[in-house]
Short mmCIF file of C-alpha atoms in Angstrom, two decimals:
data_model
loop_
_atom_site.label_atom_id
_atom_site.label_comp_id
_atom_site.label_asym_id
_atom_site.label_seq_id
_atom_site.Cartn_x
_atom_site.Cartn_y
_atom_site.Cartn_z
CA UNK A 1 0.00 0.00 0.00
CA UNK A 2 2.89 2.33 0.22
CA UNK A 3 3.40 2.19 -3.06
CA UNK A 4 1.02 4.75 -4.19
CA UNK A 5 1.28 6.72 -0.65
CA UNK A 6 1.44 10.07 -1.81
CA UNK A 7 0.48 9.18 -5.96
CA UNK A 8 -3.09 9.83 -7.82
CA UNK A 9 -3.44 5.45 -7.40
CA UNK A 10 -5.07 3.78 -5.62
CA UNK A 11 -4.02 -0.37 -4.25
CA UNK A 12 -6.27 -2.75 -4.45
CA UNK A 13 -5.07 -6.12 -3.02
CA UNK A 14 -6.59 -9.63 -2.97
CA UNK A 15 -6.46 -11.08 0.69
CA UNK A 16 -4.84 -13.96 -0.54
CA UNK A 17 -1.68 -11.95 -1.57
CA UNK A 18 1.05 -12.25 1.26
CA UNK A 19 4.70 -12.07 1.69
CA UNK A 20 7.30 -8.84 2.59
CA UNK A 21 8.81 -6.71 -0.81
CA UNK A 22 12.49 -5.41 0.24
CA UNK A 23 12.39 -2.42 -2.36
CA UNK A 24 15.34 1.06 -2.66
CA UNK A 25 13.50 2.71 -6.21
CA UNK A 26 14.74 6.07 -6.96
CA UNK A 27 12.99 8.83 -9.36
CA UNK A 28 10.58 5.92 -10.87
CA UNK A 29 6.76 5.95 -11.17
CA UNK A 30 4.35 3.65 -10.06
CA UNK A 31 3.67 1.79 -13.44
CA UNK A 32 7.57 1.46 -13.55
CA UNK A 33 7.80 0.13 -9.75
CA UNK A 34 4.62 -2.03 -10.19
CA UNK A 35 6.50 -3.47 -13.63
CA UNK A 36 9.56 -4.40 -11.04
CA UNK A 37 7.99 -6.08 -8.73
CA UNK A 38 6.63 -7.79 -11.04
CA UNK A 39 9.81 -9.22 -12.55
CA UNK A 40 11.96 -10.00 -8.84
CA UNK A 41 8.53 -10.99 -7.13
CA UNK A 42 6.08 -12.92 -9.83
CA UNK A 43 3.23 -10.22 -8.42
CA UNK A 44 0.94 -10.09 -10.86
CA UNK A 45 -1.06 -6.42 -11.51
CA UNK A 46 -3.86 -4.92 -13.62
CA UNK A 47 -4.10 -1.06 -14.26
CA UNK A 48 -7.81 0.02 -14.89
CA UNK A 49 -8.02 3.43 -14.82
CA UNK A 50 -6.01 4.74 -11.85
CA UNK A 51 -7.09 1.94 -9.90
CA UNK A 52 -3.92 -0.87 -9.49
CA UNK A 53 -5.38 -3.95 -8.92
CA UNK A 54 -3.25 -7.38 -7.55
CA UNK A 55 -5.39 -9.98 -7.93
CA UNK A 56 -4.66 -14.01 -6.08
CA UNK A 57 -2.05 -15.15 -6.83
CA UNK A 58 -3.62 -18.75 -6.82
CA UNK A 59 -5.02 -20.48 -10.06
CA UNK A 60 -6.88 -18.92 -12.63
CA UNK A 61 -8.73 -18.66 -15.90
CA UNK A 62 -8.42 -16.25 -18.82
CA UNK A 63 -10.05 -16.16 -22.28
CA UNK A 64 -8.27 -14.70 -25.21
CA UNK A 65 -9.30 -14.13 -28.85
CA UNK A 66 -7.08 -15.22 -31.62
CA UNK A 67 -7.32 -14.27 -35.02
CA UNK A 68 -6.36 -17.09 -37.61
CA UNK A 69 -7.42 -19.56 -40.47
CA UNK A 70 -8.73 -22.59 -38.95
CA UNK A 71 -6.63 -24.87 -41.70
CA UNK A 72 -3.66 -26.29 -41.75
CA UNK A 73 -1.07 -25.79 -45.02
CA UNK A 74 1.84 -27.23 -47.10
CA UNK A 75 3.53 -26.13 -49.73
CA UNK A 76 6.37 -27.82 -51.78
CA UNK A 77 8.56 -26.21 -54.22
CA UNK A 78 11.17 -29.12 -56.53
CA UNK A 79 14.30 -27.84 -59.22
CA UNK A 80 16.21 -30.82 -60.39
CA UNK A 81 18.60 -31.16 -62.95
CA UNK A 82 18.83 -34.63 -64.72
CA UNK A 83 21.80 -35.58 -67.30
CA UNK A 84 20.12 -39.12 -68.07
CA UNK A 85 19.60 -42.55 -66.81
CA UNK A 86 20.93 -45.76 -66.33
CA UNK A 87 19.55 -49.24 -66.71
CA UNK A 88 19.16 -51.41 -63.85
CA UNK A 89 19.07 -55.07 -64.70
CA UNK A 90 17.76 -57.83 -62.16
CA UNK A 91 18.66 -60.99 -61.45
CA UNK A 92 21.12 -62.12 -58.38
CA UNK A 93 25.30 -63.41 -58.60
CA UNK A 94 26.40 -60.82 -60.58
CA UNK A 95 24.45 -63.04 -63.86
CA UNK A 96 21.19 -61.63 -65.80
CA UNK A 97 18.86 -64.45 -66.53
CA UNK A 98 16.50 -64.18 -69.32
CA UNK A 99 13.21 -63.79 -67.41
CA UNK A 100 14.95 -60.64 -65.45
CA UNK A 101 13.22 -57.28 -65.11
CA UNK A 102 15.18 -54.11 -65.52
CA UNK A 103 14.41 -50.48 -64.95
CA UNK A 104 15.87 -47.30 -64.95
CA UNK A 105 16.95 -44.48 -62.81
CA UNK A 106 17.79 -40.85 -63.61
CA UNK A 107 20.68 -39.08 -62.69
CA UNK A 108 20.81 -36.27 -61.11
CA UNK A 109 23.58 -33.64 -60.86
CA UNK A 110 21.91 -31.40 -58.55
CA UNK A 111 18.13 -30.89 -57.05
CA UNK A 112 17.00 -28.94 -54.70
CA UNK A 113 13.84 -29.48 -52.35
CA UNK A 114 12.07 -26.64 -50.28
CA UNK A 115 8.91 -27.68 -48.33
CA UNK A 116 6.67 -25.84 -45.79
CA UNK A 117 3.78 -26.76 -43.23
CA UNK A 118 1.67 -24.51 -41.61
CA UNK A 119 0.07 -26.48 -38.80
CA UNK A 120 -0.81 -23.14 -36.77
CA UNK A 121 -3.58 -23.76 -34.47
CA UNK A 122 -1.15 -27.10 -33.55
CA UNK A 123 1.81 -25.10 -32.51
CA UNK A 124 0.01 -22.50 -30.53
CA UNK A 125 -1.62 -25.47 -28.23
CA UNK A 126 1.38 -27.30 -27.54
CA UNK A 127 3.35 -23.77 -26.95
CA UNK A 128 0.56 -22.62 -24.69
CA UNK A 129 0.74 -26.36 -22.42
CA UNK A 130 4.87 -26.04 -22.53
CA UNK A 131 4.23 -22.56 -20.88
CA UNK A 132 1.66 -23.30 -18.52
CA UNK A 133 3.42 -26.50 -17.60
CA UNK A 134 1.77 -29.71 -15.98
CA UNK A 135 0.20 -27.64 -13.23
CA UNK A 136 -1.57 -25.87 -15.76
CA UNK A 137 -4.44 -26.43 -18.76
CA UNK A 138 -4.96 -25.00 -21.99
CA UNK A 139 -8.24 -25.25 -24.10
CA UNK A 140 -8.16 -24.37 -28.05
CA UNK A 141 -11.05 -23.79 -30.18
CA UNK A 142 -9.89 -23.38 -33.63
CA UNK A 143 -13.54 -22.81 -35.34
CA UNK A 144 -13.90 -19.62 -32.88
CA UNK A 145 -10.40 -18.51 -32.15
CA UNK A 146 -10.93 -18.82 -28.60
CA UNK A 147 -8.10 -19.49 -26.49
CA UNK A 148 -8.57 -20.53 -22.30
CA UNK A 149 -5.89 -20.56 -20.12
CA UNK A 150 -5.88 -22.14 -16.65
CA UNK A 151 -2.88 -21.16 -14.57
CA UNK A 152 -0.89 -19.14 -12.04
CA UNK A 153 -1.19 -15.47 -12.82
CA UNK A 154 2.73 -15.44 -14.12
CA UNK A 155 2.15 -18.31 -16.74
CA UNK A 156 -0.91 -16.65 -17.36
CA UNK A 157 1.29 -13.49 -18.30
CA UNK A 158 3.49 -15.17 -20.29
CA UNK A 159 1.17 -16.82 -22.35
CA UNK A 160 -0.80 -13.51 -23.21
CA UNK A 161 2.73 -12.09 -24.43
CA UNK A 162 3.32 -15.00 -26.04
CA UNK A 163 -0.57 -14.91 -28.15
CA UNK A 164 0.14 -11.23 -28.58
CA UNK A 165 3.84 -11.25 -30.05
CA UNK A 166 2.27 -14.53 -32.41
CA UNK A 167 -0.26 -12.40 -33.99
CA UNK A 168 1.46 -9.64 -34.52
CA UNK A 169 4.06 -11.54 -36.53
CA UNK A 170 1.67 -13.92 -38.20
CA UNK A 171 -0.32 -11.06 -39.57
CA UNK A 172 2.47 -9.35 -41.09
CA UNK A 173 1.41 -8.94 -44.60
CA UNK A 174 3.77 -7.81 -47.47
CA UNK A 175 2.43 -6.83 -51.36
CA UNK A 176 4.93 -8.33 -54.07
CA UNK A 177 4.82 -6.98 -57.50
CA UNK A 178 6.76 -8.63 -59.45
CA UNK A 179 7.97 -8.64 -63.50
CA UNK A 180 9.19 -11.67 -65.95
CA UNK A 181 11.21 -10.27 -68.65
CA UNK A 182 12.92 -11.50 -71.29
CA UNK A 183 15.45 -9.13 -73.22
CA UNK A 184 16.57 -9.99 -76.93
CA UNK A 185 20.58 -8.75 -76.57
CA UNK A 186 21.59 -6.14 -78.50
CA UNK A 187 25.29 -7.83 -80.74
CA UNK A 188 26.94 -5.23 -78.13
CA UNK A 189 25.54 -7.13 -74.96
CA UNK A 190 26.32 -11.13 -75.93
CA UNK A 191 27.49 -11.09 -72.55
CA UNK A 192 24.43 -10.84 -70.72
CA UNK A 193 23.14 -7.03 -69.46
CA UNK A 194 25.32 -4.59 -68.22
CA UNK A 195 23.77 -3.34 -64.77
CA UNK A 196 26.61 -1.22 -63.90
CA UNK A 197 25.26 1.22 -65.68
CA UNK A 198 22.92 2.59 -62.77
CA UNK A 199 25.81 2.82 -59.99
CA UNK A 200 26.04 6.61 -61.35
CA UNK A 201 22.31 6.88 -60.06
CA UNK A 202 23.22 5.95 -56.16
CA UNK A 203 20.36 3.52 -57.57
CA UNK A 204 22.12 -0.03 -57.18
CA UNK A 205 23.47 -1.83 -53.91
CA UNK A 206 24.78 -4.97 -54.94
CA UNK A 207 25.48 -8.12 -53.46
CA UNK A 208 26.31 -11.21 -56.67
CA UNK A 209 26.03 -14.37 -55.62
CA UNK A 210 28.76 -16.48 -55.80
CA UNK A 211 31.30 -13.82 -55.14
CA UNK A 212 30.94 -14.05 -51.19
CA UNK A 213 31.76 -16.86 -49.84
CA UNK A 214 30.14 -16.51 -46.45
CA UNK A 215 26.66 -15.55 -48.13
CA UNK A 216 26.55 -16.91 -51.84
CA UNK A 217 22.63 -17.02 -51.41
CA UNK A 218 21.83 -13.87 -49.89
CA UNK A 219 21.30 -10.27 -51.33
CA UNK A 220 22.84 -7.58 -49.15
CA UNK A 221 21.10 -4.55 -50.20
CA UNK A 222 23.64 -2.57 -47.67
CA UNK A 223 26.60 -3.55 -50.20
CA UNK A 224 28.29 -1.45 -52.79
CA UNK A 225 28.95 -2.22 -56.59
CA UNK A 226 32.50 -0.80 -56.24
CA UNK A 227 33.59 -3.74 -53.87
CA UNK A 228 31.26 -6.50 -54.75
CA UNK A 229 31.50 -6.28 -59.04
CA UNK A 230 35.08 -7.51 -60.33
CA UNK A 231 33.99 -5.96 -63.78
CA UNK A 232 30.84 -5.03 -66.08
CA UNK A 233 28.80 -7.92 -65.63
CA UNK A 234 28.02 -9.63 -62.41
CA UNK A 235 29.96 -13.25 -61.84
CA UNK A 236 30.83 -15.52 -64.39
CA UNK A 237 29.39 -14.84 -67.88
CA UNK A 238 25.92 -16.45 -67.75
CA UNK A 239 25.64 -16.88 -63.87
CA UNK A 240 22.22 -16.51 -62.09
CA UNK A 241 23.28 -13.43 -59.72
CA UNK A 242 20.95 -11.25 -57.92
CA UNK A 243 20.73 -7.48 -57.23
CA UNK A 244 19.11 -5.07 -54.96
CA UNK A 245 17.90 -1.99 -56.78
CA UNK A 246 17.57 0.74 -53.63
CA UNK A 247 15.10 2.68 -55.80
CA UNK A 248 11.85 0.94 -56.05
CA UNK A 249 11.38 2.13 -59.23
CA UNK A 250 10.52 -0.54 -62.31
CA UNK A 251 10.79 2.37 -64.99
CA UNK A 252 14.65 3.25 -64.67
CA UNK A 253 15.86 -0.90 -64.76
CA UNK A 254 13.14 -0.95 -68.10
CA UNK A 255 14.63 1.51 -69.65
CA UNK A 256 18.09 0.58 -68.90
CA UNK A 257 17.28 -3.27 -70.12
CA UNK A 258 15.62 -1.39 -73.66
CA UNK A 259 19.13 0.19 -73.60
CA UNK A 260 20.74 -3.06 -74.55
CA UNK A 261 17.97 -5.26 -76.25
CA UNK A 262 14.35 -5.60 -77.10
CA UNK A 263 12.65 -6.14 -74.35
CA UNK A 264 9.45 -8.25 -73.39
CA UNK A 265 7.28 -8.22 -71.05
CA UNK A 266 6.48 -11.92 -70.43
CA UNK A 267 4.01 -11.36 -67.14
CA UNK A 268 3.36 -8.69 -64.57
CA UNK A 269 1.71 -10.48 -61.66
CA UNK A 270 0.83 -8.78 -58.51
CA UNK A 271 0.25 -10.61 -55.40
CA UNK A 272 -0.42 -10.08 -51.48
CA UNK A 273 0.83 -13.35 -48.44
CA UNK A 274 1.14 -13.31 -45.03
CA UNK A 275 4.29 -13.40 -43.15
CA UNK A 276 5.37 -17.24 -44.01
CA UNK A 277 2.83 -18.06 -45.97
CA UNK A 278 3.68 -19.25 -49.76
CA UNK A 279 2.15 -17.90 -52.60
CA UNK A 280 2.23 -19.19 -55.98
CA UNK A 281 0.86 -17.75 -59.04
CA UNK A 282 0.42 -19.88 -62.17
CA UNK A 283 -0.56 -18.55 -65.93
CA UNK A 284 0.04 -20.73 -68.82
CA UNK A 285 -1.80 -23.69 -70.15
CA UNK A 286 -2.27 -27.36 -68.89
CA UNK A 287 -1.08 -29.78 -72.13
CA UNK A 288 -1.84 -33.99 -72.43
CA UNK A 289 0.69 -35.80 -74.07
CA UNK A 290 0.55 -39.33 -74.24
CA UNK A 291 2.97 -40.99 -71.67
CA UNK A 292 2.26 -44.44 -71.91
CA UNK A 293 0.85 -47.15 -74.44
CA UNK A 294 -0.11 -50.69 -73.58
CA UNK A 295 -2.21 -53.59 -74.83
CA UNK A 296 -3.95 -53.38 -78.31
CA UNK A 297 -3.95 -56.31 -81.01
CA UNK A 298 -3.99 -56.44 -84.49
CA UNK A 299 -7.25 -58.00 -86.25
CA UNK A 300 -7.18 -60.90 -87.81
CA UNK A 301 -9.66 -62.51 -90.22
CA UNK A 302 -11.10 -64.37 -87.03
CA UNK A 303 -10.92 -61.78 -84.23
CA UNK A 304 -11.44 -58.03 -84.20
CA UNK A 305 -8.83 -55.61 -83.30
CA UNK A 306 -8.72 -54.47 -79.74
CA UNK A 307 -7.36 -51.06 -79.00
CA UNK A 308 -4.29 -50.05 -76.76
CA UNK A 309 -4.54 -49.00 -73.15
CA UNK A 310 -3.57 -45.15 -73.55
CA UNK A 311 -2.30 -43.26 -70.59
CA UNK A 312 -1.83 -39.32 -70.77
CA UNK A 313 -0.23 -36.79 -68.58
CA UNK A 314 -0.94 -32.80 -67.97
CA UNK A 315 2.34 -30.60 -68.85
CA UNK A 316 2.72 -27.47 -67.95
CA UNK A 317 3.53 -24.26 -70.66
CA UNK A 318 3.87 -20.67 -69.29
CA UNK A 319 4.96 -18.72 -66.39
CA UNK A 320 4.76 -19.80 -62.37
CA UNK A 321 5.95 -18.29 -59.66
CA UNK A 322 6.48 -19.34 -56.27
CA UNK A 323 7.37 -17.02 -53.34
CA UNK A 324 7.56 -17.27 -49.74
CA UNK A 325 8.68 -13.87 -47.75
CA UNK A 326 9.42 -14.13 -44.23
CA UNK A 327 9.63 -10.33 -42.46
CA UNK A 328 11.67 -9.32 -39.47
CA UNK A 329 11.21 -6.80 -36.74
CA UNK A 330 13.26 -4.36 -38.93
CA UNK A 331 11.42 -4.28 -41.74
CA UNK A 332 14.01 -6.68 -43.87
CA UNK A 333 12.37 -9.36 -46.19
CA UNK A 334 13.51 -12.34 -46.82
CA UNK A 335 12.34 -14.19 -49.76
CA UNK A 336 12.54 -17.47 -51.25
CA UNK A 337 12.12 -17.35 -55.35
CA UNK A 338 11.42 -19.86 -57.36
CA UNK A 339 10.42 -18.45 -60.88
CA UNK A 340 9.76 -20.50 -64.26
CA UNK A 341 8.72 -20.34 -67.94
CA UNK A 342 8.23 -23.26 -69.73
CA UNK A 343 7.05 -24.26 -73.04
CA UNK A 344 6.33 -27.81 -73.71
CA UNK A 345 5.92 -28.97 -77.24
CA UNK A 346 5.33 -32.48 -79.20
CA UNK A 347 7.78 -34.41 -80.36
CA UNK A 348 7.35 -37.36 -82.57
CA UNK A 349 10.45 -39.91 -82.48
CA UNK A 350 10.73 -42.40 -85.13
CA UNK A 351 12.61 -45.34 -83.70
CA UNK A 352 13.18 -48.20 -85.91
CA UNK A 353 13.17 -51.66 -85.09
CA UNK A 354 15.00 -53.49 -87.95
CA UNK A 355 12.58 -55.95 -89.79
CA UNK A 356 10.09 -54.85 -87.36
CA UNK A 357 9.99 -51.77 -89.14
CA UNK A 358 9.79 -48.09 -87.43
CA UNK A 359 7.57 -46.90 -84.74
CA UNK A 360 6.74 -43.23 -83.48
CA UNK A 361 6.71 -42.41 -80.12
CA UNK A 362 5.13 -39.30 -79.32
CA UNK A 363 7.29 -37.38 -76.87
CA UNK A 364 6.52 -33.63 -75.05
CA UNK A 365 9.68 -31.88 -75.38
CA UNK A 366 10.09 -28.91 -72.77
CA UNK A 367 12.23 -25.87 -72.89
CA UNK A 368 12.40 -24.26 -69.25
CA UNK A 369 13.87 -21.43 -67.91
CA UNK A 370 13.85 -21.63 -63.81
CA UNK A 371 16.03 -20.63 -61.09
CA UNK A 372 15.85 -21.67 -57.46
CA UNK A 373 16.67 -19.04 -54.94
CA UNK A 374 16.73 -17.30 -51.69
CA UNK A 375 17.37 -13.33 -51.18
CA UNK A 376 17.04 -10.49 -48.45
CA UNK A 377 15.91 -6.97 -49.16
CA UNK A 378 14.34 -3.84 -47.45
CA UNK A 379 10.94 -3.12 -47.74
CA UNK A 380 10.38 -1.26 -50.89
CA UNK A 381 13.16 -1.89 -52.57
CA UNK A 382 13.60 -4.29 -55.94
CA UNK A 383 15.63 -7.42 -56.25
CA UNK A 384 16.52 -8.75 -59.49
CA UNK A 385 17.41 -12.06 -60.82
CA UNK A 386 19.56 -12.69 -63.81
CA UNK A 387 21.87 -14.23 -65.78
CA UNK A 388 19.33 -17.35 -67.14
CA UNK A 389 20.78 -17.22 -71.00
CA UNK A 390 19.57 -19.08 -73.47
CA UNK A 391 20.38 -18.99 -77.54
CA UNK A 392 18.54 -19.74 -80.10
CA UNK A 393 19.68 -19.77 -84.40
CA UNK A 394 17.88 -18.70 -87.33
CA UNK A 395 18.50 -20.19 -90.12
CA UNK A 396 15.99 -19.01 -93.01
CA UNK A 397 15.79 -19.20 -96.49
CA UNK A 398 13.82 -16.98 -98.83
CA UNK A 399 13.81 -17.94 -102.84
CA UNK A 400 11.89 -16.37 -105.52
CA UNK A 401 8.95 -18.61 -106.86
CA UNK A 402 9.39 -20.96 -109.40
CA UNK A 403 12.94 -20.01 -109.83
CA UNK A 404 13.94 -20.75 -106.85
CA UNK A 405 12.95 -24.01 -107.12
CA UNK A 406 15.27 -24.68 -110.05
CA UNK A 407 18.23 -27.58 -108.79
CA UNK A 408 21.78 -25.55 -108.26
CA UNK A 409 20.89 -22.47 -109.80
CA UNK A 410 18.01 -21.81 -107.50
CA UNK A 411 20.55 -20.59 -105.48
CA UNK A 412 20.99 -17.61 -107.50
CA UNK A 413 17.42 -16.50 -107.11
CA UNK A 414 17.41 -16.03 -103.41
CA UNK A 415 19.78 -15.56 -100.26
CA UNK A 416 20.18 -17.92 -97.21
CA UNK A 417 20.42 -16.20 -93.37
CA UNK A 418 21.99 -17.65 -90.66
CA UNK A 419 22.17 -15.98 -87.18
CA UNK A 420 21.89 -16.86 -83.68
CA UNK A 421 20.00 -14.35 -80.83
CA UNK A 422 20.52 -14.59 -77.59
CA UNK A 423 18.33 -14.12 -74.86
CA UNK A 424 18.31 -13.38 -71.03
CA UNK A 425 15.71 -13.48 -68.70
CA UNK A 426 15.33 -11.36 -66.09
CA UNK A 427 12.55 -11.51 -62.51
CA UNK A 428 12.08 -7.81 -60.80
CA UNK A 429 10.58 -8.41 -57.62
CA UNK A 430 9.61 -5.50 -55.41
CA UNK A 431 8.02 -5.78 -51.89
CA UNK A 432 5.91 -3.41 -49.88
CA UNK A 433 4.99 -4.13 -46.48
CA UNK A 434 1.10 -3.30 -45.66
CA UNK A 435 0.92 -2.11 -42.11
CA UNK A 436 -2.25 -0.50 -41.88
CA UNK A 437 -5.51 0.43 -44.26
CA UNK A 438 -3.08 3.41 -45.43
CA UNK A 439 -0.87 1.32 -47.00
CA UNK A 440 -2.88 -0.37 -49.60
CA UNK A 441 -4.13 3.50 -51.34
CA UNK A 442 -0.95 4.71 -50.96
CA UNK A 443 0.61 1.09 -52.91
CA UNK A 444 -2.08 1.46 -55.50
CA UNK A 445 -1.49 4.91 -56.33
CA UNK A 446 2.11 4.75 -56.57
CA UNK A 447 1.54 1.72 -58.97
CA UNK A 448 -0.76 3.81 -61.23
CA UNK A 449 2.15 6.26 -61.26
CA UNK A 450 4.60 3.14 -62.42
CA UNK A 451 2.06 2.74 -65.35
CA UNK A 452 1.52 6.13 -66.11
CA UNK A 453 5.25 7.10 -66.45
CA UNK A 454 5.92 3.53 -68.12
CA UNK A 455 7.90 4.28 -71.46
CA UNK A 456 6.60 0.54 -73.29
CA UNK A 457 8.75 -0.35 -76.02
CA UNK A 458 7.13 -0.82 -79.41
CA UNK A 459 5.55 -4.30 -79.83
CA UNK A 460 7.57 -7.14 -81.37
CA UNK A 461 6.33 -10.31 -82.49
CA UNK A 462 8.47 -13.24 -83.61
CA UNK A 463 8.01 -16.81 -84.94
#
């Protein structure tokens, strides 16, 4: 009761609450001494008002409200790079016997697995019953988001920091905008783009993969070009690097990309996830192509023909993208980035079989572009991923009619071009953290800016 001798307060204290407090508090106020005692004694307090009220310090029950999906959630991302296969013959002693099965098993140089489960409500209870300890119980109702404590007013405490601190992170929300670009190179740029172009701007902090050894996966938006780029393009001609563009500003990396080739637009999607929570966006179109062919007989002039057992498979053609940000307490994102364009086409493969004659297997053959990785950036800022080359040749021939046509000297009646283009693609990511209602105009209207200021190159089409 001494403690607020003298103060505006006023002590209320349960008759239950005992013991002697051995206290020397200089220049402090009440709130601040009450907060002490807390922490050497395990007193619990309440302030309503300018009432301070100590309640028993025996057992007992709170309800709290919890805001969250009742569901739980995986999410698997897969990159794997296969050379080929081998054939895997059975049979036992080192010896093959006729009647043996064999199979077949790819090789792969390098894969790489990333997998998430969100098992939420799961986690909270068995957090909540390691806090309030055997002594303790914890009730969780997932459909309502009610949470019921039973405990000593300390673990009671403890566990309303703990439901406060995991809702405030959970609900963390961050808005990623992101581009898929693919730039034609200029003959000047074979390389691959030149981004040191923008260090004049103050625009660009850099951090290449590959080039430090204690963080080859992570961008460092705090580093410098000067002592991070060894010369004009990032890494080893053709390595996937990453940058961290401090201006969060899509127009100045468009224009420096139309700079050095034609550049297209492949997708612009836009996209809003929790803290830890994967999102994936998929455009493109879902393919069959026969995969396997079984069973079917010939007729004969006794028996009819019976048709195969045909199994087909969906593949995949266009652009995905899978991203999972994680935020921090200083506003630093963490992403994991797992972009891809693919376009599957058929493939018919004659294979001949000697006096069997040939057979054509249909085949889907499947040009991809992907790249599996994991950067850090401020909110606001852009990362981009590069260095995913690919070449392709041109080899046309044009021929006047009818002349053309004419064995040997039809070549003099037309030309014959042969040229290879190269081609980079390129994934602009920029975040923006959502903190309030605020955020969401003021992230829309800066976008309409973006698109109003946009400079869009003239449209291209090719074969």
């Amino acid at each position: 009761m001494g403690m607020v001798t003298g103060t505006p307060y006023s002590m209320l204290v349960h008759p239950d609450v005992s013991g002697t407090l051995t206290l020397n508090l200089k220049n402090v106020t009440v709130p601040e001494a009450m907060e002490a005692i807390r922490a050497l004694y395990g007193y619990d307090y309440e302030v309503q008002g300018r009432r301070i009220i100590v309640p028993s310090p025996a057992v007992q029950t709170r309800i709290f409200q919890l805001n969250s999906l009742a569901m739980q959630r995986k999410g698997m991302s897969d990159m794997r790079v296969v050379s080929g296969s081998v054939s895997l013959a059975g049979g036992s002693g080192g010896s093959t016997s006729s009647g043996a099965s064999s199979a077949s098993r790819s090789l792969e140089t390098s894969s790489i697995q990333t997998s998430t489960e969100s098992k939420f409500w799961d986690e909270v209870s068995a957090a909540l019953k390691a806090i309030v300890g055997e002594a303790g119980s914890v009730v969780v109702s997932p459909q309502s988001g009610v949470v019921i404590v039973r405990a000593a007013p300390t673990q009671i405490k403890l566990a309303e920091n703990f439901l406060r601190t995991t809702e405030l992170i959970g609900t963390r929300q961050v808005m990623l905008e992101a581009k898929i670009i693919e730039v034609q190179l200029n003959d000047g740029y074979q390389s691959g783009i030149n981004w040191s172009t923008l260090l004049g701007d103050g625009k660009l902090g850099v951090a290449v993969n590959g080039l430090k050894p204690d963080s080859s996966t992570i961008v460092n938006p705090l580093g410098t070009l000067n002592s991070m780029l060894t010369g004009t393009v990032p890494g080893n001609p053709g390595s996937v690097f990453g940058l961290a563009f401090n201006d969060g500003d899509f127009g100045a990396i468009i224009n420096l990309m139309k700079s050095q080739g034609a550049v297209h637009v492949l997708s612009s999607p836009r996209i809003a996830t929790l803290n830890n929570q994967k999102a994936i966006l998929k455009v493109g179109t879902d393919d069959f192509f026969v995969t396997e062919i079984t069973g079917g007989t010939v007729a004969t002039p006794t028996t009819p023909a019976t048709p195969p057992n045909i199994v087909v498979q969906p593949f995949f053609s266009g652009i995905a993208l899978d991203v999972t940000p994680q935020i921090d307490d200083k506003d630093n994102v963490t992403l994991h980035v797992r972009p891809s364009v693919s376009n599957v086409k058929e493939n018919q493969k004659e294979i001949r079989l000697g006096d069997l004659g040939n057979f054509s297997l249909p085949l889907a053959s499947s040009s991809i572009s992907e790249t599996d990785s994991v950067v850090r950036i401020k909110d606001g800022q852009i990362v981009a991923i590069g260095g995913l080359m690919r070449q392709g040749y041109d080899d046309s021939k044009n021929r006047l009619p009818v002349l053309g046509d004419i064995p040997y000297l039809g070549e003099l009646f037309g030309n014959t071009r042969q040229s290879s283009v190269k081609r980079e693609l390129v994934v602009l990511i920029k975040t923006t953290l959502i903190r309030n209602a605020g955020d969401w105009g003021k992230d829309m209207e800066s976008t309409q800016r973006r698109f109003q200021a946009y400079d869009l190159p003239e449209p291209t089409f090719r074969p």
